[in-house]
Coordinates of C-alpha atoms in Angstrom, one line a residue:
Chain A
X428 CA -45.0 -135.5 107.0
X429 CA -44.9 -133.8 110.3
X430 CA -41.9 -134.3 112.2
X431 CA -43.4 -133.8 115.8
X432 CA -42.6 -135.2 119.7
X433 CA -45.8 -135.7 121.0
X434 CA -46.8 -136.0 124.9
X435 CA -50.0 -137.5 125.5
X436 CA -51.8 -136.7 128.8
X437 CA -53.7 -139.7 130.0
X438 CA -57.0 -139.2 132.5
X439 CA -56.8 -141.8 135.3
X440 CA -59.4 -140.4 137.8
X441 CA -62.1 -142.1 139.4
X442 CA -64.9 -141.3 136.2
X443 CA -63.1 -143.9 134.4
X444 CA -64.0 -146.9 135.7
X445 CA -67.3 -146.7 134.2
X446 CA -68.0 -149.2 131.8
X447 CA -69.9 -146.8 129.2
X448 CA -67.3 -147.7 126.5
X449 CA -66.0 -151.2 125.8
X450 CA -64.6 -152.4 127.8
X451 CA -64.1 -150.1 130.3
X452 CA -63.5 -146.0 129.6
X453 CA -59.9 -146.6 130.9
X454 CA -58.9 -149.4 128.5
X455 CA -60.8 -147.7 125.8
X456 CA -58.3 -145.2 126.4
X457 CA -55.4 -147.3 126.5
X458 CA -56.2 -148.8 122.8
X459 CA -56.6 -145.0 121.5
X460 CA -53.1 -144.3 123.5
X461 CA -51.3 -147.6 121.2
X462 CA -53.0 -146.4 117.7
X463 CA -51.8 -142.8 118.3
X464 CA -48.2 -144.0 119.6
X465 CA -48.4 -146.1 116.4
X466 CA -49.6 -144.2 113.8
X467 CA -46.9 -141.2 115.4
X468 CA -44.3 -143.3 114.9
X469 CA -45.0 -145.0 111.7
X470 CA -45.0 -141.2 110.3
X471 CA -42.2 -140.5 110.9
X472 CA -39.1 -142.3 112.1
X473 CA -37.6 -139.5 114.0
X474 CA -40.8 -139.2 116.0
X475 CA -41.0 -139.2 119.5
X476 CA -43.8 -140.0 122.2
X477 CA -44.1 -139.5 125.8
X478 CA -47.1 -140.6 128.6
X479 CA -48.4 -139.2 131.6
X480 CA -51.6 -139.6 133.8
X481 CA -53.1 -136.5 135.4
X482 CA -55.2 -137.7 137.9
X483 CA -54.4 -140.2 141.3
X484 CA -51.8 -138.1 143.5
X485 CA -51.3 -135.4 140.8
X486 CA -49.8 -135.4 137.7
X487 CA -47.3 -137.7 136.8
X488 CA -44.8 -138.4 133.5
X489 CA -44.8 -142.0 132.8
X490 CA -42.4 -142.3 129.8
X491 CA -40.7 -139.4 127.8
X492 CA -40.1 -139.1 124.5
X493 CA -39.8 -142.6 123.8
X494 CA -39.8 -144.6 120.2
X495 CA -40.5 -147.7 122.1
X496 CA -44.4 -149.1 122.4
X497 CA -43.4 -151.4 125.3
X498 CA -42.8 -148.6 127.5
X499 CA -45.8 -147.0 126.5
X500 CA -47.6 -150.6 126.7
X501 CA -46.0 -150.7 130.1
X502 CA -46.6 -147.2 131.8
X503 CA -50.6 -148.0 131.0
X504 CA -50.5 -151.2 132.5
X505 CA -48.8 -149.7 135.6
X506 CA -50.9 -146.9 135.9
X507 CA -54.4 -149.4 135.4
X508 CA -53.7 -150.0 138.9
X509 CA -53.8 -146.2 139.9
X510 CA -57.0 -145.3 139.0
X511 CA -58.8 -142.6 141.6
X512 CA -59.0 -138.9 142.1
X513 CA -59.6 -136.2 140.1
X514 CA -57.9 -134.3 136.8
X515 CA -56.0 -131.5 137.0
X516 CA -55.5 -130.1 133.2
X517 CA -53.6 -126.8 133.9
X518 CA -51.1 -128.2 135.9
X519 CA -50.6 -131.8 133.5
X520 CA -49.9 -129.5 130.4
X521 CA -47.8 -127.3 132.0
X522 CA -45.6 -130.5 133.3
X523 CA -46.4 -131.7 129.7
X524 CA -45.1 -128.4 128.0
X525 CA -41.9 -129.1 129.8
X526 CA -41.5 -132.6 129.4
X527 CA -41.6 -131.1 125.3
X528 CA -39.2 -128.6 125.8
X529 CA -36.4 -130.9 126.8
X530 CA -36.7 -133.1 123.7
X531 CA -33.7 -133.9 122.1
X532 CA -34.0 -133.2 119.1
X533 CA -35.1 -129.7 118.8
X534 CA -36.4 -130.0 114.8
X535 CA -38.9 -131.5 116.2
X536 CA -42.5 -129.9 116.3
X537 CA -44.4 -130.2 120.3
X538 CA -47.8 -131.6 120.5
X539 CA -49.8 -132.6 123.4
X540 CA -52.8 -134.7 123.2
X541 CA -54.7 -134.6 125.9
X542 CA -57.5 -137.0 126.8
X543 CA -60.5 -136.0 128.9
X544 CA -63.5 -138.7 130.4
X545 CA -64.2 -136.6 133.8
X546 CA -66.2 -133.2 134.0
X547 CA -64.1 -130.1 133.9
X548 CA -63.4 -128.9 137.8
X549 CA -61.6 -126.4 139.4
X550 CA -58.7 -124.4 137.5
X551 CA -59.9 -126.6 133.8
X552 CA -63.7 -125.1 134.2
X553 CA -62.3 -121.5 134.2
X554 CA -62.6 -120.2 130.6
X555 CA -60.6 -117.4 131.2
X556 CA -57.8 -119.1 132.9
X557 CA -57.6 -121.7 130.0
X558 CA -57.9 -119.6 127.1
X559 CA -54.5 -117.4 128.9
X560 CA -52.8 -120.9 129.3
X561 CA -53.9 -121.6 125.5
X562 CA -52.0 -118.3 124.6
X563 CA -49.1 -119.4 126.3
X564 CA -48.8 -122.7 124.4
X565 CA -49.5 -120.9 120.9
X566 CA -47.1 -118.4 122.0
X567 CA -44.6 -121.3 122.6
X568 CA -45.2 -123.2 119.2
X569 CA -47.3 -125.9 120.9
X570 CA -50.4 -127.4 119.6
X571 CA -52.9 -129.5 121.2
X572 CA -55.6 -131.8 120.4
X573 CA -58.0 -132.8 123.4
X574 CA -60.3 -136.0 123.4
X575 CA -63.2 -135.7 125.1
X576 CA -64.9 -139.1 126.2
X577 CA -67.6 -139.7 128.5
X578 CA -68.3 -136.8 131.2
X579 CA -65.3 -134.9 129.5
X580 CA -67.7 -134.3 126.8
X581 CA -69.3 -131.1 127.6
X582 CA -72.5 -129.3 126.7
X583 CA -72.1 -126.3 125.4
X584 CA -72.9 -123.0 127.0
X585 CA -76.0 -120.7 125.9
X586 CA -73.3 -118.9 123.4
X587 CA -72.9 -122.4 121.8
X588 CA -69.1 -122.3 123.2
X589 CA -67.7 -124.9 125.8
X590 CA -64.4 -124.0 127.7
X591 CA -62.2 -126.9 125.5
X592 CA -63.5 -125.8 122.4
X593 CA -62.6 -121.9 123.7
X594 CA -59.2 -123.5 124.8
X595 CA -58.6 -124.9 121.2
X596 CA -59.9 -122.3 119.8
X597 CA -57.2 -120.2 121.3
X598 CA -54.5 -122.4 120.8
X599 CA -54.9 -122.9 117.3
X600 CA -52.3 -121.7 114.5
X601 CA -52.5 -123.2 111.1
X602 CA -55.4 -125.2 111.8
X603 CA -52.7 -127.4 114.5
X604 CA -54.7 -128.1 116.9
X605 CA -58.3 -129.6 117.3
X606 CA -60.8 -130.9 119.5
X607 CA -62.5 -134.2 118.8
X608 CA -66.1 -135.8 121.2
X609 CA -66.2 -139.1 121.1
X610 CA -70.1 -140.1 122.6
X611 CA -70.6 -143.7 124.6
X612 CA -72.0 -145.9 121.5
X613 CA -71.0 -149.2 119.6
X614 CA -68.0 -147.6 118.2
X615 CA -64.4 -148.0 119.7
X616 CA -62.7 -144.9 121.0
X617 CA -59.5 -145.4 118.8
X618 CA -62.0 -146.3 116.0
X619 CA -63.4 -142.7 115.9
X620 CA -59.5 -141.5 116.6
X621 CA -57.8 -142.9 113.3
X622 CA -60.9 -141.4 111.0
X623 CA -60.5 -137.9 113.3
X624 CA -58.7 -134.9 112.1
X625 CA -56.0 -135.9 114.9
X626 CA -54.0 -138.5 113.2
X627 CA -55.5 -137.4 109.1
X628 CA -52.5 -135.6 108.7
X629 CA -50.1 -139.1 110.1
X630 CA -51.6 -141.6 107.9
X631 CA -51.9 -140.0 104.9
X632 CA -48.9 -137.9 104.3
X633 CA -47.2 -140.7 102.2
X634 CA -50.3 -140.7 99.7
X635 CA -50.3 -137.8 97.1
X636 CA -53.3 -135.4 97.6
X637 CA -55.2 -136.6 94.5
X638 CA -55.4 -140.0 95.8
X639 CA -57.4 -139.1 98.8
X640 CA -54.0 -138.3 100.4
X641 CA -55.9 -134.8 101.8
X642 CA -57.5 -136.3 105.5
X643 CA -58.9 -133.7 106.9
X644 CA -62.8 -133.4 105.3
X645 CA -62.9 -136.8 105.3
X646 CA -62.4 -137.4 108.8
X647 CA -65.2 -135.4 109.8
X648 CA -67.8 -137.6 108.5
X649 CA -66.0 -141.0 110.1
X650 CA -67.0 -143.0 112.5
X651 CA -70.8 -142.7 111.3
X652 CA -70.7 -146.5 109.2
X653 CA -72.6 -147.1 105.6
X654 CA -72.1 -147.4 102.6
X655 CA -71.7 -143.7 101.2
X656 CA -67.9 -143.6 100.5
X657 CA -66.5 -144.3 96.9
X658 CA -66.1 -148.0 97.3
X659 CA -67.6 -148.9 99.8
X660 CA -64.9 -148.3 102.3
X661 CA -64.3 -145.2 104.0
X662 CA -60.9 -143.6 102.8
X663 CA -59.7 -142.4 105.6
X664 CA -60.0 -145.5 107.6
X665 CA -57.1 -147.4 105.3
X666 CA -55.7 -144.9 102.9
X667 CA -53.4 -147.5 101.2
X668 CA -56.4 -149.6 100.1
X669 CA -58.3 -146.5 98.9
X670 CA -55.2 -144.9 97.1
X671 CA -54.9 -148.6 95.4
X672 CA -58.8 -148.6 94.3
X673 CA -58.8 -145.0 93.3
X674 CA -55.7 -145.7 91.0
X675 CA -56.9 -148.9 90.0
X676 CA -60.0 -147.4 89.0
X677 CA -58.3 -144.4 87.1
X678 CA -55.7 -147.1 85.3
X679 CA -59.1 -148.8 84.0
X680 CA -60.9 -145.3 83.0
X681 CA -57.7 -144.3 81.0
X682 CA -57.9 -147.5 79.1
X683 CA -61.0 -147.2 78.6
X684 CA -60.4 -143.9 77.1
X685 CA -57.8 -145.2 75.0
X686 CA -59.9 -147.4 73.1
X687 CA -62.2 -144.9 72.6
X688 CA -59.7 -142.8 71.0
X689 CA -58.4 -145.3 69.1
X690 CA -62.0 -146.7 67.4
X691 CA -63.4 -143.1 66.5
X692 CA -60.2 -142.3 64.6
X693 CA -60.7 -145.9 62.3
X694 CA -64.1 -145.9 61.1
X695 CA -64.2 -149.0 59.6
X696 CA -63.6 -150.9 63.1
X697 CA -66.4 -149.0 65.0
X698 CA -68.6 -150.2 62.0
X699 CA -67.3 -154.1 62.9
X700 CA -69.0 -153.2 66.4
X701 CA -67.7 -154.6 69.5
X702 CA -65.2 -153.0 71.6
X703 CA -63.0 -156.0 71.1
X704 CA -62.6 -155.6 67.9
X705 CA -61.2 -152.0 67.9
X706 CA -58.8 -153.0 69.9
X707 CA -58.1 -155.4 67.4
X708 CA -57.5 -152.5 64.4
X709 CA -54.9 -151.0 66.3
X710 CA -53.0 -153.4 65.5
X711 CA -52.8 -153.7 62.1
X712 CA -52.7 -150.2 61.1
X713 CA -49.0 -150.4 62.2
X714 CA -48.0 -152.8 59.6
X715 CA -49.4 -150.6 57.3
X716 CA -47.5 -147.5 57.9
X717 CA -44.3 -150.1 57.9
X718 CA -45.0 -151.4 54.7
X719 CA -45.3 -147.6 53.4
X720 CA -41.7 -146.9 54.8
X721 CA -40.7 -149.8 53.2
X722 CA -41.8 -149.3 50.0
X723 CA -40.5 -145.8 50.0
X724 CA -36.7 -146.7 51.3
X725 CA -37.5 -149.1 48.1
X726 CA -38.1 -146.7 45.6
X727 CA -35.3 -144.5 47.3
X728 CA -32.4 -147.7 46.4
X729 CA -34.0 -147.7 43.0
X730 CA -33.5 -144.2 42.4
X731 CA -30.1 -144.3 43.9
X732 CA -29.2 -147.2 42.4
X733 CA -30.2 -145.5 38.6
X734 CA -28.5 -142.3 39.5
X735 CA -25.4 -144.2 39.9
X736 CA -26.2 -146.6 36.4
X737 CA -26.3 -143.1 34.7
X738 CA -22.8 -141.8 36.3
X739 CA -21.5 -145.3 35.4
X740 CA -20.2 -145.0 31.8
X741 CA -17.4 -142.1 33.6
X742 CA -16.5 -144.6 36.1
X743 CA -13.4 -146.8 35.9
X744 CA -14.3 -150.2 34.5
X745 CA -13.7 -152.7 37.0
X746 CA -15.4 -150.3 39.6
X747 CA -18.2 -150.2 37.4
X748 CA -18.7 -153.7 37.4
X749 CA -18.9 -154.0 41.0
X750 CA -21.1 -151.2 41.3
X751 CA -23.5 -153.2 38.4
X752 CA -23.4 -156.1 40.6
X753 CA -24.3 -154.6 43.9
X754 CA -27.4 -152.6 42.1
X755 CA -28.4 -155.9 40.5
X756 CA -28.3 -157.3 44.2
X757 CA -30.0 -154.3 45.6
X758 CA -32.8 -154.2 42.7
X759 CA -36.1 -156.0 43.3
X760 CA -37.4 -157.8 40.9
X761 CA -39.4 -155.5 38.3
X762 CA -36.3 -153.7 36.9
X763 CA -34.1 -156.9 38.5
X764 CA -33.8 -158.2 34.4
X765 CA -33.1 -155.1 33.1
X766 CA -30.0 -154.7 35.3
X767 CA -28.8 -158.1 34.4
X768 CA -29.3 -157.0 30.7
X769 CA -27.1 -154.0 31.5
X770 CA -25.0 -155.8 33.2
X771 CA -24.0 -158.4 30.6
X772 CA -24.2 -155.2 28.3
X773 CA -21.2 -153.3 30.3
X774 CA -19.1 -156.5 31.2
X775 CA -19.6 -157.0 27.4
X776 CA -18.3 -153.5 26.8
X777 CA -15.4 -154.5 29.4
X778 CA -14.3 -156.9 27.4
X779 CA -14.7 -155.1 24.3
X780 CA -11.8 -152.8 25.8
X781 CA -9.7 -155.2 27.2
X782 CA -9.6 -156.4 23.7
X783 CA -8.4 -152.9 22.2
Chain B
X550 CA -15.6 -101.0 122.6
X551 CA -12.5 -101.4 120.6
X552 CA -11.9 -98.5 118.3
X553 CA -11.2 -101.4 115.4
X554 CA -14.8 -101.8 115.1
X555 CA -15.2 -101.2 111.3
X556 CA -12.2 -103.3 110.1
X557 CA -14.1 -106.7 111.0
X558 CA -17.4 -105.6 110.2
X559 CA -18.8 -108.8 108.3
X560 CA -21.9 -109.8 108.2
X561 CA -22.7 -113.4 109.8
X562 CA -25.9 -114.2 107.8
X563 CA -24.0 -116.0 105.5
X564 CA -23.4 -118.8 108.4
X565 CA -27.0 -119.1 109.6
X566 CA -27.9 -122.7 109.8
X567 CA -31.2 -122.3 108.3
X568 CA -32.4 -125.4 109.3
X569 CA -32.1 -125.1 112.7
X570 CA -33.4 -121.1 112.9
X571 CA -37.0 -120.4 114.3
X572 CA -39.1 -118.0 115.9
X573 CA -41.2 -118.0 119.1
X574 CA -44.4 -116.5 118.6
X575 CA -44.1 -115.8 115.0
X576 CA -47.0 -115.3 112.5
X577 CA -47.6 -118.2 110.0
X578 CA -46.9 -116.5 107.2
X579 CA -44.4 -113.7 108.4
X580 CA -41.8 -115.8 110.0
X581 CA -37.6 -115.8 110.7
X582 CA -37.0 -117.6 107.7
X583 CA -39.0 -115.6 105.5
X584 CA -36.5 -112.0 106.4
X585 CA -32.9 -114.2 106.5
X586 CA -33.3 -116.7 103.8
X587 CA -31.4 -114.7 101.1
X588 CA -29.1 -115.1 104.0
X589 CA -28.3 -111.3 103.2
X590 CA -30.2 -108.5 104.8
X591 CA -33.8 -109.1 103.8
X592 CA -34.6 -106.5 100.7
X593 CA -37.3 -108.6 100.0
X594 CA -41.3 -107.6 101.0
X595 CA -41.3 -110.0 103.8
X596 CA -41.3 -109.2 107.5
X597 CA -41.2 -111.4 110.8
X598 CA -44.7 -110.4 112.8
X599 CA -45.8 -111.8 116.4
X600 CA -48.7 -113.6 117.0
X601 CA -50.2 -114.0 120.3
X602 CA -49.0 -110.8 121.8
X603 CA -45.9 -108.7 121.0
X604 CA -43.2 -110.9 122.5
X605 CA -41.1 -112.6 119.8
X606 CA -38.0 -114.6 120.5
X607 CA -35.8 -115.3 117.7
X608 CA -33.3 -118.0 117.9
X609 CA -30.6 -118.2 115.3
X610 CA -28.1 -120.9 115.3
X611 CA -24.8 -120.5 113.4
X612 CA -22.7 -123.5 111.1
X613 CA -20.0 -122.6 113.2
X614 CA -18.4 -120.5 116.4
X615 CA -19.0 -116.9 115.8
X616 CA -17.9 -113.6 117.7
X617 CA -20.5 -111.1 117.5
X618 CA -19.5 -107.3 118.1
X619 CA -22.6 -105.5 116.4
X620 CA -26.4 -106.0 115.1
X621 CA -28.9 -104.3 113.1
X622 CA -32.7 -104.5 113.6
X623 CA -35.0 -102.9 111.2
X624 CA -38.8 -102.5 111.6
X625 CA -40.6 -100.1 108.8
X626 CA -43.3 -99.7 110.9
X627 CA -42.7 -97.1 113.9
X628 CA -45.3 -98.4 116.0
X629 CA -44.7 -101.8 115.9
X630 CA -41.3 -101.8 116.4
X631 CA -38.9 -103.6 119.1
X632 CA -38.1 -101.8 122.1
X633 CA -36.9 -103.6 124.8
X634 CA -34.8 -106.4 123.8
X635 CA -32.7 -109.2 125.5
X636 CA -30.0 -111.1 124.0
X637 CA -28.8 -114.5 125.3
X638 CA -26.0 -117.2 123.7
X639 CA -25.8 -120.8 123.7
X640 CA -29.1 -121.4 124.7
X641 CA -31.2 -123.9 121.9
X642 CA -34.1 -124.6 124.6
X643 CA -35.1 -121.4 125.6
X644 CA -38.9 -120.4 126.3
X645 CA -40.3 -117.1 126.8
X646 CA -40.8 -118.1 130.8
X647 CA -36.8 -118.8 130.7
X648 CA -36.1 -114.7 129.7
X649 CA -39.2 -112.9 130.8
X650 CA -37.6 -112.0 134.2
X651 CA -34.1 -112.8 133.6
X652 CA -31.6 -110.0 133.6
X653 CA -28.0 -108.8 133.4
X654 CA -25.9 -111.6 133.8
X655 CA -28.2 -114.3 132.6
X656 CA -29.1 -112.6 129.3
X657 CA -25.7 -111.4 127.8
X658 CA -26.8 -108.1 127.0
X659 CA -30.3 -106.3 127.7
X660 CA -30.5 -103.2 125.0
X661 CA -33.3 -100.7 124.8
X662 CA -33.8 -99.6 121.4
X663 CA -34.6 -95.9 120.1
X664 CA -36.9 -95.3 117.3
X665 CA -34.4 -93.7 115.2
X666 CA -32.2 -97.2 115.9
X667 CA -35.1 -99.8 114.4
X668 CA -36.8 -96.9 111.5
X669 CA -32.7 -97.0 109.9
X670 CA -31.2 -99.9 111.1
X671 CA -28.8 -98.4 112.8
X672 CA -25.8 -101.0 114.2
X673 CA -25.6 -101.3 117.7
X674 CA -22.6 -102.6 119.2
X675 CA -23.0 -105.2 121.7
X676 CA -20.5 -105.9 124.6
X677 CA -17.9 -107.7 122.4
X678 CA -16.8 -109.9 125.3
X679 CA -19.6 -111.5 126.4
X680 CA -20.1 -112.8 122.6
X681 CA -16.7 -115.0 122.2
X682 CA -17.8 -118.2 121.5
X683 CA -21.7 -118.1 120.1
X684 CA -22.5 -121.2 118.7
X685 CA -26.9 -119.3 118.5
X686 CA -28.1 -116.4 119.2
X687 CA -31.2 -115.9 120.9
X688 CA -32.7 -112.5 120.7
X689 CA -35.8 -111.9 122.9
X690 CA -37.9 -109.4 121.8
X691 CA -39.9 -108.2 125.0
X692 CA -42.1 -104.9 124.2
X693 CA -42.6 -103.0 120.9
X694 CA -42.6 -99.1 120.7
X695 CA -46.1 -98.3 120.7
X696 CA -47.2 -101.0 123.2
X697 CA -49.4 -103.0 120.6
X698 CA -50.2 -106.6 120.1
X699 CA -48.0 -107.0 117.3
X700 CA -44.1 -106.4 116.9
X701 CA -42.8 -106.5 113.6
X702 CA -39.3 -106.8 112.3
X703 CA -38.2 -106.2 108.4
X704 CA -34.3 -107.3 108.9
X705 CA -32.1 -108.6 111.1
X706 CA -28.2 -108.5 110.9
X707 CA -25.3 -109.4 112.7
X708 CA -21.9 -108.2 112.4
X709 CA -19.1 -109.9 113.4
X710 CA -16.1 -112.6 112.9
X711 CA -15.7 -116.7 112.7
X712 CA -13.7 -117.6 115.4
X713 CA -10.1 -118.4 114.0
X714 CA -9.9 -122.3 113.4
X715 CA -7.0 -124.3 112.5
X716 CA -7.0 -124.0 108.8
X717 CA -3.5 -125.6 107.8
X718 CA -2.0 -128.4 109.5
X719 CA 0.9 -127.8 107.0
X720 CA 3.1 -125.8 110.3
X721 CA 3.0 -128.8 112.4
X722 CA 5.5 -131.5 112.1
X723 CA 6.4 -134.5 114.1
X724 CA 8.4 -133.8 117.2
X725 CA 11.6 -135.5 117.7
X726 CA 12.1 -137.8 120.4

């Protein structure tokens, strides 16, 4: 469960008026901003979150590490109404990166999200000057995930490389940090968020790794629709209902198993056919081995009870009798007359003496 | 220096609060935990490396007030070894921008370290009254010996004394009025 304060970096510039996502770029964004702020918080409690916009008048913090969505809610509505001028990602991480250092709690792990919809300009198109500002945030234990959106998604260069995927690149360490397009289509910005490697590691850190509890791989195909997960619903998308199919499914398999078990080692029910019935044949082979035990605790009385007939004749009288009378109550009922006989025999012999 | 140096030589690794230590700049798999853990000098294969470049800075956070007269850095590699250090107290949000340029009096004690000092160990006495009252100490670990990428550390100690608390109330009684 990663314990983390998290400062996300918010594009208000001009580029995001258009209406390329629904409904607009910027409230596309604003939706993303909530399920992150959610899912962060629901991770962990001692999570924090901070805002800030990096376009209008400069870069500006709008809430700092905050466990309180209304704020959140609040600076976005606030800063809907200062939409205009250009991004300036250098100088909005570097406000960011201290904004994170004065967290309170310093247990805490930094991470800044940063969300792009305008072509890189200026300082942010220098490679060089980014991947040096992506040492410096490695160097300081920071990690970064950048959503790119509209114009911030960029072609890449003739090597293949853009300068955000060079910048997370460089400012990856333990596979922390990562860079996530999101193109204009049908699909909701924060839709293509939740199934991203960005917020894997959030939702599914409560579900054990066998259970689809991994993120990560799964992720990476998101967002695309159909029908080609497990059951029909992509794990990632609600890890609790896919951990509850998967064990459902395992509970059924190992019954299943069970049974299977359980008619090859009696014959005679997998000759009596359906499955049914060898679930039936379970259950009287039980009695069986019951009876057994009984019989042999049986036989055990009997031959206790004869050991003691035989040591009888030393024995006082009167404890004799007793000891007749608890065998004859002990005996079953094949030998049952014979101890009576005996019985009358010795009390005979009793009296006998007494007589002397 | 007091001339009483070796009477109160105790190692402080046994008050590390191990939860609260980390490292700037360290390697994912050779970190500050890793070398004090044992919370005795690390005998252990594990070393601390730097990642990025060769800067490292090591904060280490104590259960309680400590005054810190000497410490011991050990590298087995010559090359990568610490040179230039800086050593700070009391400071839990320190970055590398915070130290890079500071000096003499910010940083409690700049030290520039020998070859023979890191290859042994060798304890270095610090200035013994600038570290009264260190609640963590931050150790910043600005170039190596051979002026590589990578700096690496094998141990770390730190000699010194608790400061004296009250440990029986037993001598106090009520005053009488």
């Amino acid at each position: 469960m990663p314990l983390e304060a998290t400062m996300m970096i918010i594009d208000n510039s001009e580029y995001m008026r258009n209406g390329d996502y629904q409904p607009t770029r910027f409230d596309a964004q604003a939706d993303a901003v909530n399920v992150i702020f959610q899912t962060k918080i629901d991770s962990n409690p001692e999570n924090t979150v901070g805002i800030m916009s990096m376009a209008n008048k400069g870069p500006e913090v709008l809430v700092t590490h905050s466990k309180d969505l209304g704020q959140v809610l609040q600076a976005i509505h606030a800063t809907s109404s200062k939409v205009g001028g250009q991004i300036e990602i250098p100088t909005a991480i570097a406000i960011a990166q201290l904004a994170l250092k004065h967290r309170e709690n310093k247990n805490l792990r930094q991470r800044i999200i940063v969300f792009v919809g305008s072509p890189l300009e200026g300082a942010a198109a220098d490679e060089k000057g980014m991947v040096k500002l992506a040492k410096k945030l490695k160097k300081n234990n920071i990690a970064v995930d950048i959503v790119c959106f509209g114009d911030g998604v960029e072609e890449p260069g003739a090597d293949g490389k853009s300068v955000l995927k060079s910048f997370i690149e460089s400012v990856n360490s333990g596979d922390n940090s990562h860079l996530l397009a999101v193109p204009p289509g049908p699909n909701l910005l924060s839709d293509a968020l939740i199934s991203s490697p960005i917020l894997s590691a959030d939702r599914t850190s409560s579900i054990p790794a066998e259970l689809g509890g991994s993120g990560g791989d799964a992720g990476a195909s998101g967002s695309g629709g159909g029908n080609q997960f497990e059951f029909g619903v992509d794990p990632s998308l609600d890890p609790e209902l896919a951990m509850a199919l998967r064990m459902s499914m395992e509970e059924a398999q190992a019954r299943e198993a069970r049974e299977q078990a359980g008619s090859s080692s009696t014959p005679q029910a997998a000759a009596s056919g359906t499955s049914s019935g060898s679930v039936a044949t379970v259950a009287p082979a039980a009695p069986v081995n019951l009876i057994d035990a009984e019989d042999e605790e049986l036989k055990r009385a009997l031959a206790l009870s004869k050991e003691e007939d035989v040591d009888m004749d030393a024995q006082p009288a009167s404890e004799a009798r007793t000891a007749a009378a608890g065998d004859a109550a002990m005996d079953e009922d094949d030998d049952e007359e014979a101890q009576i006989a005996r019985a009358i025999e010795m009390s005979m012999k009793q009296n006998e003496e007494s007589s002397k | 220096m007091s001339t009483d140096e070796s009477n109160a030589e105790v190692s402080l690794l046994q008050h590390l609060d191990l939860r609260q230590i980390n490292c700037l700049n360290e390697a994912e798999h050779h970190t500050l935990k890793g070398i004090v853990e044992s919370k005795n000098q690390n005998a252990t294969g594990a070393y601390l490396l730097s990642d990025a470049d060769e800067q490292l800075l090591l904060n280490i956070p104590f259960n309680q007030s400590v005054k810190v007269r000497a410490i011991s850095i050990r590298s087995s590699s010559p090359e990568q070894a610490p040179k230039s250090i800086k050593i700070l107290i009391n400071r839990p949000a320190l970055g590398f921008e915070d130290v890079e340029d500071a000096d003499e009096p910010t940083v409690a004690q700049s030290l520039e370290l020998s070859p023979e000092d890191v290859q042994e160990g060798k304890v270095l006495a610090l200035r013994y009254v600038r570290f009264q009252a260190v609640n963590s100490l931050h150790i910043f670990v600005a170039s190596n010996q051979g002026g590589g990428d990578e700096t690496r550390i094998d141990a770390v100690d730190i000699f010194g004394t608790t400061v004296e608390t009250t440990k029986s109330l037993s001598g106090l009684s009520k005053q009488e009025e």
